[in-house]
Short mmCIF file of C-alpha atoms in Angstrom, two decimals:
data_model
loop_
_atom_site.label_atom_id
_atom_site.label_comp_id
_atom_site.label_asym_id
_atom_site.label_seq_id
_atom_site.Cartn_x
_atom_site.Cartn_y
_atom_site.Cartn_z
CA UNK D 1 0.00 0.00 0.00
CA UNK D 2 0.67 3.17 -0.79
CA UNK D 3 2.45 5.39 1.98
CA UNK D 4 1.50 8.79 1.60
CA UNK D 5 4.86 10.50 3.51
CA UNK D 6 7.11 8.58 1.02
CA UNK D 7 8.81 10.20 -1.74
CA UNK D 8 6.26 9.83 -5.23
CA UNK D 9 9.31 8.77 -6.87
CA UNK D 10 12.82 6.84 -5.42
CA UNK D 11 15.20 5.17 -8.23
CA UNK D 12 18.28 3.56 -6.36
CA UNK D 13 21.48 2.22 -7.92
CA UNK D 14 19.24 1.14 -11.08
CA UNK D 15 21.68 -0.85 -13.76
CA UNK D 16 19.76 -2.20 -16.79
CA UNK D 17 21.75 -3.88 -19.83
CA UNK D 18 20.31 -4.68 -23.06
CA UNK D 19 22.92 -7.36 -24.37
CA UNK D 20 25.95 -5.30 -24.95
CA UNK D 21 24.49 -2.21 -24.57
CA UNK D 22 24.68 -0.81 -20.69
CA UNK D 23 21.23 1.22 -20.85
CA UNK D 24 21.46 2.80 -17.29
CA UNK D 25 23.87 2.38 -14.57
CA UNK D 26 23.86 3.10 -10.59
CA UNK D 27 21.37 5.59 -12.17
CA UNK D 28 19.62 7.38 -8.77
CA UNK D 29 16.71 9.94 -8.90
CA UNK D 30 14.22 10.92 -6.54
CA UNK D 31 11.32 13.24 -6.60
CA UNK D 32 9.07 14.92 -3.68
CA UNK D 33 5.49 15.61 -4.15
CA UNK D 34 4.91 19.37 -5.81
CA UNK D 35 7.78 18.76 -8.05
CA UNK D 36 8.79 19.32 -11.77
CA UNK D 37 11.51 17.49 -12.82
CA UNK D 38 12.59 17.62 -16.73
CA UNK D 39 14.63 14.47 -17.69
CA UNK D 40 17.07 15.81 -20.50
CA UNK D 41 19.27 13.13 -22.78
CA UNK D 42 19.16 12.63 -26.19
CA UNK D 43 17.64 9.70 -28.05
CA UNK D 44 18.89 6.49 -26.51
CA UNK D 45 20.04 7.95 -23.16
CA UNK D 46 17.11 6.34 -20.71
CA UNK D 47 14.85 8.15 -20.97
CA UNK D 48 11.82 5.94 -22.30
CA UNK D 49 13.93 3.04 -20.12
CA UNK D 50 13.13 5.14 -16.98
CA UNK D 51 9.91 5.03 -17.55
CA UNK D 52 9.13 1.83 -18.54
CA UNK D 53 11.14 1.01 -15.42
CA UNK D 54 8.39 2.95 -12.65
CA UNK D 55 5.59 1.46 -14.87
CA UNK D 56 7.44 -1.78 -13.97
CA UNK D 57 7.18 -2.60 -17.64
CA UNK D 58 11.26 -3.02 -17.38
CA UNK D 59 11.35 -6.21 -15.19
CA UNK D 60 15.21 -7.10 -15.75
CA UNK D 61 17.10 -4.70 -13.91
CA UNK D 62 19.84 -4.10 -11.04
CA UNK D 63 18.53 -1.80 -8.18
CA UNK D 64 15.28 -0.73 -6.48
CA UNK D 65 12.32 1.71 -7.96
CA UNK D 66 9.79 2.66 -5.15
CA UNK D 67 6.67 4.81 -6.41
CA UNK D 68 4.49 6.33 -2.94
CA UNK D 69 6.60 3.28 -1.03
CA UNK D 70 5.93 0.78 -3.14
CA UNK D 71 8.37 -1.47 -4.93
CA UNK D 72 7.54 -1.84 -8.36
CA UNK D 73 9.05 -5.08 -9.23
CA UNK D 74 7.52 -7.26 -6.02
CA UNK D 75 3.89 -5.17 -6.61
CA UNK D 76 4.12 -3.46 -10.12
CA UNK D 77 0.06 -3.21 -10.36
CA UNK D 78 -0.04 -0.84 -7.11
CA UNK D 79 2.10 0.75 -7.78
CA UNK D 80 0.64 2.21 -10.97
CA UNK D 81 -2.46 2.96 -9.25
CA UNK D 82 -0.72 5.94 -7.79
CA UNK D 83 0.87 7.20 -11.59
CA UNK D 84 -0.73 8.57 -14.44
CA UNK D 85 0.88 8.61 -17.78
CA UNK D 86 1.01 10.68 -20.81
CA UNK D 87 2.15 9.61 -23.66
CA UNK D 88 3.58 11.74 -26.54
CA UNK D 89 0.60 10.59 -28.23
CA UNK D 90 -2.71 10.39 -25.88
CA UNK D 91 -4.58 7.51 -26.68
CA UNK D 92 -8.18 8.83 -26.24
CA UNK D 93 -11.81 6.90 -28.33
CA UNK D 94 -12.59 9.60 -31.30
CA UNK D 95 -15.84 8.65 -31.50
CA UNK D 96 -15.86 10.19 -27.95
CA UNK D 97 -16.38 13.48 -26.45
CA UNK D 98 -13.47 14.92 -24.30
CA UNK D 99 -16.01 14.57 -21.48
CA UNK D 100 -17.33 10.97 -22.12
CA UNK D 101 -13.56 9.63 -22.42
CA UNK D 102 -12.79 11.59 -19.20
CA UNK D 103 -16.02 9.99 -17.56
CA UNK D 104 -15.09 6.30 -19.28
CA UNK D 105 -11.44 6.70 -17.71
CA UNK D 106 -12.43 7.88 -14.75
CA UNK D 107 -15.11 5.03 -13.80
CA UNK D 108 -12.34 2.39 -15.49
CA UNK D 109 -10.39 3.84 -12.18
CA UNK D 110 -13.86 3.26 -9.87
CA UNK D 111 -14.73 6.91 -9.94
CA UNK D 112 -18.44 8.34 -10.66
CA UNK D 113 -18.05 11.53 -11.11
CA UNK D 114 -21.16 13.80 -12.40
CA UNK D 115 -21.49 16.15 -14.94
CA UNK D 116 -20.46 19.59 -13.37
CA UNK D 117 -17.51 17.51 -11.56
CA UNK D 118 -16.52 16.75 -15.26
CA UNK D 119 -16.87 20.11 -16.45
CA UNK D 120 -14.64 21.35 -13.71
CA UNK D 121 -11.86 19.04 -14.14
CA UNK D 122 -11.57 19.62 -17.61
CA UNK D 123 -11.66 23.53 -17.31
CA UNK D 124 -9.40 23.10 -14.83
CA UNK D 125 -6.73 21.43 -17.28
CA UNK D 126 -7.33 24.48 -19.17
CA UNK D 127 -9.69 22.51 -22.32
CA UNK D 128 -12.00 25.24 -24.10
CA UNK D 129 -15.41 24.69 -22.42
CA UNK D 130 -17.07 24.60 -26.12
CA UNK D 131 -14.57 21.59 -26.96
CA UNK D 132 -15.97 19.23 -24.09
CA UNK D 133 -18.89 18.30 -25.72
CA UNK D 134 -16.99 17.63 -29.43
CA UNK D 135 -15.47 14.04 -30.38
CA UNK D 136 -11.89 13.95 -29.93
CA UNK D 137 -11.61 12.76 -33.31
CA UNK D 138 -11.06 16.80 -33.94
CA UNK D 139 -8.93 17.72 -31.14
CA UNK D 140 -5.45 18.73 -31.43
CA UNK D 141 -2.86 16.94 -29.75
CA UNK D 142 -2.78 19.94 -27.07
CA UNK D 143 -6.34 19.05 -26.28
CA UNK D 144 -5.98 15.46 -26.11
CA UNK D 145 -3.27 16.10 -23.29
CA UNK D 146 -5.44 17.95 -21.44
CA UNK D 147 -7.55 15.39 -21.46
CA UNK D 148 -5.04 12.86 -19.80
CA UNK D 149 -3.92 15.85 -17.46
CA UNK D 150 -8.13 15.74 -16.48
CA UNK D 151 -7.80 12.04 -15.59
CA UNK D 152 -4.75 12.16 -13.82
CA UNK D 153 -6.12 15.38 -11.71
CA UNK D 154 -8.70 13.46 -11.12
CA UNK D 155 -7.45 9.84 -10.04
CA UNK D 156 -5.56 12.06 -7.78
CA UNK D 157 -1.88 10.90 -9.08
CA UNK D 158 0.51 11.44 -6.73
CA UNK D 159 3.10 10.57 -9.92
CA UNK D 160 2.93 12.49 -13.30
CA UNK D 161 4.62 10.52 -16.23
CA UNK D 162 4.63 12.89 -18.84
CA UNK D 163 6.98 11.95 -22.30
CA UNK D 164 7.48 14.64 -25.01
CA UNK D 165 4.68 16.66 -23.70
CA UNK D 166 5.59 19.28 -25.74
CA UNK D 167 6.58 18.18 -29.46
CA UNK D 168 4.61 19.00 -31.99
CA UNK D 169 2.86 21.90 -30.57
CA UNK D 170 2.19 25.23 -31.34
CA UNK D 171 4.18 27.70 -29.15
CA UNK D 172 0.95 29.19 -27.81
CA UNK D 173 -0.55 25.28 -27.05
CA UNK D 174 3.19 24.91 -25.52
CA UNK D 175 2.91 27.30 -22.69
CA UNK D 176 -0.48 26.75 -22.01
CA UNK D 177 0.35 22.96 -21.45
CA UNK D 178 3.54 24.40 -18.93
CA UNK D 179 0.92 26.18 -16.78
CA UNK D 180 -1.39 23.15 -16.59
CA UNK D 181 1.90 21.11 -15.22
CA UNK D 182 2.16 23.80 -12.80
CA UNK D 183 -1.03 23.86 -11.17
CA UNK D 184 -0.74 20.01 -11.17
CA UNK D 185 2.33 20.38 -9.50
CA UNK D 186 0.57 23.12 -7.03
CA UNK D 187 -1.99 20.30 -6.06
CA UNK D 188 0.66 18.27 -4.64
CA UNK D 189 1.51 16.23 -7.54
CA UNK D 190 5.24 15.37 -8.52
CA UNK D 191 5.68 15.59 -12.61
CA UNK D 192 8.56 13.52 -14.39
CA UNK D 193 9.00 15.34 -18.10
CA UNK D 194 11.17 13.75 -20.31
CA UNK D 195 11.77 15.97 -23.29
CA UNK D 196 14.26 17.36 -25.69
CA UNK D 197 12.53 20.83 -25.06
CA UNK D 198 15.56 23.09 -23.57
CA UNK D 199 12.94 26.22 -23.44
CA UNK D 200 9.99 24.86 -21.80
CA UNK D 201 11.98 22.93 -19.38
CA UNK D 202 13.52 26.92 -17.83
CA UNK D 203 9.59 27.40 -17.78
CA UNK D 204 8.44 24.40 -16.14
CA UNK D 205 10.55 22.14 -14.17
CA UNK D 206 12.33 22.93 -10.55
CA UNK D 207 14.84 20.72 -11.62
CA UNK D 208 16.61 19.44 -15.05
CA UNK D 209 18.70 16.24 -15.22
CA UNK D 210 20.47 15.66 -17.77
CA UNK D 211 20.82 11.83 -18.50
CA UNK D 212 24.31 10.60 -19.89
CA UNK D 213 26.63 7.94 -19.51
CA UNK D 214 23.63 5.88 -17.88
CA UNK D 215 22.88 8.17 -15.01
CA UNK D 216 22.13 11.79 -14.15
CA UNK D 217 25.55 13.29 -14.92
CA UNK D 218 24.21 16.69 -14.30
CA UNK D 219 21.57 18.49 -12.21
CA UNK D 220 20.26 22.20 -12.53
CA UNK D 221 18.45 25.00 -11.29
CA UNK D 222 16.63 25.95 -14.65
CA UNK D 223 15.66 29.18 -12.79
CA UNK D 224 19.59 30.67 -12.46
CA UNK D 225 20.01 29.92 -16.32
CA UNK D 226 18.99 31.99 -18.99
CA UNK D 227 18.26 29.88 -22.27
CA UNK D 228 21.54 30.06 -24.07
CA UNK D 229 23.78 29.01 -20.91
CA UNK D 230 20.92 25.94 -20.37
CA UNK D 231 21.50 24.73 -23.84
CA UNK D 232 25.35 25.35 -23.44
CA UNK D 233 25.57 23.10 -20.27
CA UNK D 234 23.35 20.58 -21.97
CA UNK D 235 25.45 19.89 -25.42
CA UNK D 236 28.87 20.44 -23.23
CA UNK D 237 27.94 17.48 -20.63
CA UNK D 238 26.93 15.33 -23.37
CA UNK D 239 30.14 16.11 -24.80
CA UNK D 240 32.23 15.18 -21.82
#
C-alpha cells in the first residue's frame, strides 16, 4: 500500500543492460510531491527506459524503484495505481467526447463523477469549455493532453509521467500545457518530463537532469540559467 509521507518517486542504484548495450547504470533519482523534474538526454540515453522502469514494464534490472513506497518489481500493479501517464501521443476513443472519455477513464479507475464535476476538471486542465462536448476525433494533440492531465487530476496521481509533452505543438498550445503542469504540481503532484525541449523545461521544471553515460551526470536549477547558458551546459555534458 501506498504510503502517503514517502517520496512519489525513489530510483536507487538502477543498472539495466540490453545485451551489450549498458542502458542505465547506478542511475539514482528521486522526486518529492509538488515537483517538476525535466529528464534531458538525447535519443537512446534512458529516458523511455526510466519510464518503462516505474511502470514496472522493465522487469530485468539491477537496483530498487519505489513509487508512494511501493516497490515496483515485487507489486508493479499498485504501484501504478498511484501514476498517471502521458504519452507523446494520448490515446483517447474519437468517437468520444473529451467529457465521455474523461467519464469512461475515470469510472475504469472506480470513480463516478457527475457532470459539473466533469466540467470542472476539464476547465481546470485548461480545455476550451465549447470543446468538451466535441469528439476527440477533432482535437489537437494539445487538447488530447489535457484530457489525460483531467484524468490524472482526477485519479488524484501522486506521480505524473509525462513523455514529449511538448513536441509538436504550437508555441501558444506549448505554454499553455507548462501552466497546466504547474497547477498540477501546485496540487501536490510530482511531474517527471522527459523531453528534448531546452525552453519549456527553464519554464516548467524545478529541476533538469540531464541523462548521460547511464545516469544523471548533471543536475540544474533551470531558474539561475537563462536559455543560451541551459542549452550550453546541456550539449557540453553530453560532450564530456
Amino acid at each position: 500500500m501506498a504510503q502517503d509521507n514517502s517520496p512519489p518517486l525513489e530510483i536507487s542504484a538502477v543498472s539495466v543492460r540490453f545485451g551489450d548495450h549498458q542502458v542505465l547504470s547506478n542511475y539514482h533519482l528521486t522526486l518529492q510531491a509538488g515537483e517538476v523534474y525535466a529528464l534531458l538526454g538525447p535519443n537512446g540515453a534512458g529516458k523511455t527506459t526510466t519510464i518503462n522502469l516505474i511502470l514496472g514494464f522493465q522487469p530485468l534490472f539491477d537496483g530498487v524503484v519505489n513509487v508512494s513506497g511501493i516497490d515496483v518489481r515485487a507489486n508493479p500493479a499498485a504501484a501504478r495505481e498511484t501514476i498517471a501517464y502521458i504519452p507523446e501521443q494520448v490515446a483517447l476513443y474519437p468517437h468520444l467526447s473529451g467529457s465521455e472519455n474523461l467519464r469512461y477513464f475515470t469510472t475504469l479507475a472506480g470513480l463516478r463523477l457527475d457532470r459539473p464535476t466533469l466540467a470542472g476538471l476539464l476547465h481546470d486542465a485548461g480545455l476550451d469549455e465549447r470543446a468538451h462536448g466535441r469528439k476527440c476525433s477533432g482535437y489537437s494533440k494539445g487538447m488530447r493532453q489535457k484530457v489525460g492531465i483531467a484524468i490524472a487530476v482526477a485519479r488524484n496521481a501522486r506521480l505524473l509521467l509525462l513523455d514529449e509533452p511538448t513536441s509538436g505543438l504550437d508555441p501558444g498550445a506549448a505554454a499553455d500545457f507548462t501552466n497546466v503542469i504547474r497547477r498540477a504540481a501546485a496540487r501536490g503532484t510530482a511531474v517527471l518530463m522527459a523531453t528534448h525541449d531546452l525552453y519549456r523545461v527553464r519554464e516548467a521544471a524545478d529541476r533538469v537532469g540531464i541523462l548521460s553515460g547511464g545516469q544523471i551526470s548533471r543536475e540544474l536549477d533551470p531558474k539561475t540559467l537563462d536559455h543560451f547558458d541551459l542549452e550550453k551546459l546541456y550539449i557540453e555534458e553530453l560532450a564530456a
